[in-house]
PDB file of C-alpha atoms in Angstrom:
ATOM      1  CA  UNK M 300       0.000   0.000   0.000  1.00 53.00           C
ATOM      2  CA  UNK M 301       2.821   2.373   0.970  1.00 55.00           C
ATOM      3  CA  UNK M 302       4.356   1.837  -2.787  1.00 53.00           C
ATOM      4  CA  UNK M 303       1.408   2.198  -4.525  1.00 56.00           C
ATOM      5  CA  UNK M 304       0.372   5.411  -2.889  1.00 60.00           C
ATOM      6  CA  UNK M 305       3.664   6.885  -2.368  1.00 73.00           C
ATOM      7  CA  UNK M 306       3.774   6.999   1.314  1.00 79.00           C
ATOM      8  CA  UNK M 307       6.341   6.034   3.963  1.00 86.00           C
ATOM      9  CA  UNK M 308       6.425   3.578   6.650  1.00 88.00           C
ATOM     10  CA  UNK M 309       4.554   6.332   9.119  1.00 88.00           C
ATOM     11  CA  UNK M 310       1.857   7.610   6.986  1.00 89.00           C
ATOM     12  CA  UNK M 311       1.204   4.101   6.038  1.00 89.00           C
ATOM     13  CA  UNK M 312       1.693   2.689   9.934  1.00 92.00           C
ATOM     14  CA  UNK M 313      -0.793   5.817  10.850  1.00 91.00           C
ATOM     15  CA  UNK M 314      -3.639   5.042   8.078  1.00 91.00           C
ATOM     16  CA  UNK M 315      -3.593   1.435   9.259  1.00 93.00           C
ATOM     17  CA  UNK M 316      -3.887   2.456  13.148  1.00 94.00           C
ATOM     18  CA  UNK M 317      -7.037   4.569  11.612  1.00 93.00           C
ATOM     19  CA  UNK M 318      -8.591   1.633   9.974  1.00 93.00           C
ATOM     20  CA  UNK M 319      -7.995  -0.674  12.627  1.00 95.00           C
ATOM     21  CA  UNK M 320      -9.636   1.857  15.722  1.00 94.00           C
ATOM     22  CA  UNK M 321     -13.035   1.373  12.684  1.00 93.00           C
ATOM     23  CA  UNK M 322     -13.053  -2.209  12.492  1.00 94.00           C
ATOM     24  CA  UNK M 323     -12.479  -2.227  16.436  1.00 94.00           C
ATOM     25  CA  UNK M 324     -15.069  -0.026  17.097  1.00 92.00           C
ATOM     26  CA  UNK M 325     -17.306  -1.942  15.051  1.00 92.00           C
ATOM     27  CA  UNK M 326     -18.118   0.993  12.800  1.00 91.00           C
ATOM     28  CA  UNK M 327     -18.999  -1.217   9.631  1.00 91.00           C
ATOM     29  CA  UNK M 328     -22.156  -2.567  11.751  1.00 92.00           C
ATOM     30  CA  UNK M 329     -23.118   1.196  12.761  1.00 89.00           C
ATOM     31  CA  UNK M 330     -22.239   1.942   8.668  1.00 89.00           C
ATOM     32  CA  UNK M 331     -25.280  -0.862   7.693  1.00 92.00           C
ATOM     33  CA  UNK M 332     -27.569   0.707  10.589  1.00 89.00           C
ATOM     34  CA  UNK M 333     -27.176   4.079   9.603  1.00 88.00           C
ATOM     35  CA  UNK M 334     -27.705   3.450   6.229  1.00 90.00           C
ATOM     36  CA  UNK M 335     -30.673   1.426   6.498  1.00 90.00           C
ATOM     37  CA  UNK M 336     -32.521   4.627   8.335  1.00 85.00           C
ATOM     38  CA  UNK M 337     -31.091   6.861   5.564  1.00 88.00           C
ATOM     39  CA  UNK M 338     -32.735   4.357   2.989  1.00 91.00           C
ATOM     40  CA  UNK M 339     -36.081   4.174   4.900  1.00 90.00           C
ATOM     41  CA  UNK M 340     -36.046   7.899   6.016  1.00 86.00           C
ATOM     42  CA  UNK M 341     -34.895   9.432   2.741  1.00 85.00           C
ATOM     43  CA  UNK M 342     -37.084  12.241   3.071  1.00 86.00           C
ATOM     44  CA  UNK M 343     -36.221  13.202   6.833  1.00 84.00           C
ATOM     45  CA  UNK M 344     -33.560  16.260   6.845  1.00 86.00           C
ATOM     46  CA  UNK M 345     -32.955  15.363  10.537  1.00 84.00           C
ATOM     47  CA  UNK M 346     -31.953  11.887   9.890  1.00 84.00           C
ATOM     48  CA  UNK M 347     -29.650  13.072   7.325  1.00 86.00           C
ATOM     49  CA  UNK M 348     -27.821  15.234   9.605  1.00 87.00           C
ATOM     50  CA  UNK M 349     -27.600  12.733  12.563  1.00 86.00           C
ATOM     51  CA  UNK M 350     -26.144  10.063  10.169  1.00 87.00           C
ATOM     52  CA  UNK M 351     -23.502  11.977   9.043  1.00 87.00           C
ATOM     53  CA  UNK M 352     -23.064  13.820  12.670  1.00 89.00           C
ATOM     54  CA  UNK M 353     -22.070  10.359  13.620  1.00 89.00           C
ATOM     55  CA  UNK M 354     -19.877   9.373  10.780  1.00 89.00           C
ATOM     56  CA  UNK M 355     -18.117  12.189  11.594  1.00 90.00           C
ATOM     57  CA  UNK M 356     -18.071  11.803  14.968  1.00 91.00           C
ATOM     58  CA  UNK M 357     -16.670   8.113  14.264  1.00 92.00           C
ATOM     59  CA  UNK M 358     -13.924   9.571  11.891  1.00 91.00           C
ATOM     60  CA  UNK M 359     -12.777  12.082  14.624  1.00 92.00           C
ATOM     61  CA  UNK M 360     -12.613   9.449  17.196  1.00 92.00           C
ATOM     62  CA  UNK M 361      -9.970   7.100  14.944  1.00 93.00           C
ATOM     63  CA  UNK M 362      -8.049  10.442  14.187  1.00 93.00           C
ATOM     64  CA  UNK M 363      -7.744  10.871  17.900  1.00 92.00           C
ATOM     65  CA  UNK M 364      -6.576   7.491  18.607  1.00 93.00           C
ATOM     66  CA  UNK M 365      -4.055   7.783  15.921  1.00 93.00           C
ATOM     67  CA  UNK M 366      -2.597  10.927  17.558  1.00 92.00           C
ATOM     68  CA  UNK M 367      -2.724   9.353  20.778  1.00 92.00           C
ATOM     69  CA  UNK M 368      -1.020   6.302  19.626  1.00 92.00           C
ATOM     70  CA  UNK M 369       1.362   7.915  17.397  1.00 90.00           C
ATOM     71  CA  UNK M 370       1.968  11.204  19.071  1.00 86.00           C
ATOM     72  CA  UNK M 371       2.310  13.317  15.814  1.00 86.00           C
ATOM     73  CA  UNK M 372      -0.428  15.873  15.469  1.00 90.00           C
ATOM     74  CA  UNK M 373       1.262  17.634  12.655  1.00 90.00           C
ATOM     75  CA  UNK M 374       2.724  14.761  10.864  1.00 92.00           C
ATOM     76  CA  UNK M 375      -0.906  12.915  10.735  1.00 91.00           C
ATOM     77  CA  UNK M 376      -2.405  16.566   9.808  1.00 90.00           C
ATOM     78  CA  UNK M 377      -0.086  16.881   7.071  1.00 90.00           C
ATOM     79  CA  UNK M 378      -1.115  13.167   5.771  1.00 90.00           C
ATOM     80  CA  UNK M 379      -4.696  14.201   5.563  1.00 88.00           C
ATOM     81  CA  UNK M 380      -4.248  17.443   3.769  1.00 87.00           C
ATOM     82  CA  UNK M 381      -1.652  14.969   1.439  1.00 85.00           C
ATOM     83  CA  UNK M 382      -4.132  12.584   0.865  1.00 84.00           C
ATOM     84  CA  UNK M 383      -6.705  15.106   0.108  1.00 82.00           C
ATOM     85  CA  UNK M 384      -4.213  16.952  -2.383  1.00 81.00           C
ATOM     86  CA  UNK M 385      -3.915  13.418  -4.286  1.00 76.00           C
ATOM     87  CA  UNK M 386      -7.692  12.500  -4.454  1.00 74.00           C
ATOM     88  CA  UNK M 387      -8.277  15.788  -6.062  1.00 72.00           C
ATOM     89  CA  UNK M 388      -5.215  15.683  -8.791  1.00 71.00           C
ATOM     90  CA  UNK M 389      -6.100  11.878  -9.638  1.00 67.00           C
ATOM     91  CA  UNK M 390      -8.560  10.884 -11.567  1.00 58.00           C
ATOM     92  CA  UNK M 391      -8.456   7.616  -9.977  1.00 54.00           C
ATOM     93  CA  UNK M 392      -7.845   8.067  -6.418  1.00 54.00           C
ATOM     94  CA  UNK M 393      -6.111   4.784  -5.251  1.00 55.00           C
ATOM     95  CA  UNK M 394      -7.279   5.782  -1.465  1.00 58.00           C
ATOM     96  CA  UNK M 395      -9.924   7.898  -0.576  1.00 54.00           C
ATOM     97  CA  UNK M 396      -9.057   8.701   3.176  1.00 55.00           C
ATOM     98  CA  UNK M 397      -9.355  12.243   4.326  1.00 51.00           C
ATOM     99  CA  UNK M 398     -13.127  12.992   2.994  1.00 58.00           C
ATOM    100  CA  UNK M 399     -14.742  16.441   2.208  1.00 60.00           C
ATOM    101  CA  UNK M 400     -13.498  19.630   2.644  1.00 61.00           C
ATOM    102  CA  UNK M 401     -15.470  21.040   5.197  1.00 80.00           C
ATOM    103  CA  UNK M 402     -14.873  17.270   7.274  1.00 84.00           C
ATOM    104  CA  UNK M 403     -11.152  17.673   6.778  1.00 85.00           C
ATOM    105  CA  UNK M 404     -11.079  20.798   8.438  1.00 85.00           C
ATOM    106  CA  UNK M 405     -12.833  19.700  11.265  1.00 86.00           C
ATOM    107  CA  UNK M 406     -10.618  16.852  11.649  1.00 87.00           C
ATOM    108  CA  UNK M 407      -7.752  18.736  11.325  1.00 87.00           C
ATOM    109  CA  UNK M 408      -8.842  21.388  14.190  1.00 87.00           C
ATOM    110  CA  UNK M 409     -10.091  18.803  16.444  1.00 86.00           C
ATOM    111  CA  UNK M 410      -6.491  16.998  16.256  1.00 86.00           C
ATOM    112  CA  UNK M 411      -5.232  20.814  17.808  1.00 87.00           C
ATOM    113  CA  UNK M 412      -8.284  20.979  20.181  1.00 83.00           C
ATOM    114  CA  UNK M 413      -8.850  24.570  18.493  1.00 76.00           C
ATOM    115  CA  UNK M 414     -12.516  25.859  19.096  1.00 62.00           C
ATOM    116  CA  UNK M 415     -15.607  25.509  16.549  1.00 51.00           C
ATOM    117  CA  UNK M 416     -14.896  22.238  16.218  1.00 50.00           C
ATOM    118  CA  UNK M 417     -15.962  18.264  17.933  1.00 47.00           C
ATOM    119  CA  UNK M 418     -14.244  18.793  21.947  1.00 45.00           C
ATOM    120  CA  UNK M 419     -10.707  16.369  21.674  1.00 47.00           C
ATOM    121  CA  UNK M 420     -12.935  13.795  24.002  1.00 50.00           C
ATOM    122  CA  UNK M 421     -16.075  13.399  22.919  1.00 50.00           C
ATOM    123  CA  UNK M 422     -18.504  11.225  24.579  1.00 51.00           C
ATOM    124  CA  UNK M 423     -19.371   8.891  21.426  1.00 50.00           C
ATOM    125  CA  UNK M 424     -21.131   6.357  23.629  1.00 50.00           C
ATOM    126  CA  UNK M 425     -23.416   8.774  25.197  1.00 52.00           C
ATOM    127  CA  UNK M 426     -24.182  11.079  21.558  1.00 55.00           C
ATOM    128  CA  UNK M 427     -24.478   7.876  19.743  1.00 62.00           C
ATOM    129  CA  UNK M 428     -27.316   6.857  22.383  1.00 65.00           C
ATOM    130  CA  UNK M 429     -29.288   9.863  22.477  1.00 66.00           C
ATOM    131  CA  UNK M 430     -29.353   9.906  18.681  1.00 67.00           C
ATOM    132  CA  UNK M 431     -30.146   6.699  18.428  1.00 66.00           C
ATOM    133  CA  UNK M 432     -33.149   7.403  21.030  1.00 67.00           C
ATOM    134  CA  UNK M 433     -34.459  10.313  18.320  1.00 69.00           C
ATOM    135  CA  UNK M 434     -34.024   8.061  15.491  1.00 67.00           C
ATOM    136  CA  UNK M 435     -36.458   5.867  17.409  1.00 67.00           C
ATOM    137  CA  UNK M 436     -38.687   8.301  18.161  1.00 67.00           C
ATOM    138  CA  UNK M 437     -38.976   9.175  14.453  1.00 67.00           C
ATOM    139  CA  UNK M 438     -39.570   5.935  13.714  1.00 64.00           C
ATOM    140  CA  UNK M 439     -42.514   5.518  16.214  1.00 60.00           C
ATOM    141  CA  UNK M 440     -43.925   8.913  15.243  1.00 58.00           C
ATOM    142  CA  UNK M 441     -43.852   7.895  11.193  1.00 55.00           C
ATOM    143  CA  UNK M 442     -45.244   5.072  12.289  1.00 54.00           C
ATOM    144  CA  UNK M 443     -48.543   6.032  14.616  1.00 55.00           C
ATOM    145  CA  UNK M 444     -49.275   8.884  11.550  1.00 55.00           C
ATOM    146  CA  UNK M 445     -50.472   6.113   9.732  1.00 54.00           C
ATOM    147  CA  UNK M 446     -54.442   6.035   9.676  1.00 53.00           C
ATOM    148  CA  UNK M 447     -55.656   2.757   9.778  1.00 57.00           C
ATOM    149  CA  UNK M 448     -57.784   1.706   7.060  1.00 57.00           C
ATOM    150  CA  UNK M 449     -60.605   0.011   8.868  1.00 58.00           C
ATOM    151  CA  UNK M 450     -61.517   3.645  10.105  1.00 56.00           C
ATOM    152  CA  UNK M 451     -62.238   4.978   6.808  1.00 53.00           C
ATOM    153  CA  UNK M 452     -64.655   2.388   5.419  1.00 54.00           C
ATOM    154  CA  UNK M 453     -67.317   3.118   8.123  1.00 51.00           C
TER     155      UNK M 453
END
């Protein structure tokens, strides 16, 4: 991967630590969830925003743990805003790591704990939860808007 990318033994070592803290945390199982309410709630702005809240909130997380592990804020900064530079001159991006622009900022200030940006320790377990508890409440509120049928034939 580190040939065919053009990276060293760090920036590899670091993107690896990232996609290992996902698969640890299980985020390919919250991936399916949240994408199964964005395929049932299409039309829900709210949902929309809490889904990608969260994948946010999951990308942050790995950053941190990377930084923590690695103890290199400005080394693993400079990899993003590298990465990014190379998705946007290749046509084919080979890896597709640091996502949008506005999300690479973010991750970037969060890594420096500068304000307007996700606090350096979030609380995943507890946002995850209450979000979860409004996407539930959506669900039960789309679903008692329903008029039964049997009520309009009388």
């Amino acid at each position: 991967m580190a040939w065919v990318n053009k990276l060293g033994l760090h920036e590899t070592r670091s993107i690896l630590l990232h996609e290992l803290t996902h698969v640890l945390n299980r985020d390919h199982i919250w991936n399916v969830i949240l994408s199964c309410y964005q395929i049932i709630f299409y039309f829900n702005p709210s949902i929309i925003y809490l889904v990608n809240r969260m994948k946010l909130l999951r990308e942050l997380i790995a950053d941190q743990k990377v930084v923590d592990t690695l103890d290199n804020k400005l080394e693993y900064s400079k990899l993003l805003i590298e990465l990014e530079e190379n998705k946007i001159k290749s046509q084919y991006p080979v890896l597709a790591f640091s996502g949008k622009g506005e999300e690479l900022s973010t991750r970037i200030k969060s890594l420096f704990n500068i304000k307007h940006c996700e606090p350096k320790n979030n609380n995943f377990g507890k946002i995850s939860i209450s979000e979860l508890l409004l996407l539930l409440m959506g669900t039960v509120s789309y679903k008692n808007l329903t008029v039964p049928t049997s009520n309009l034939v009388k």
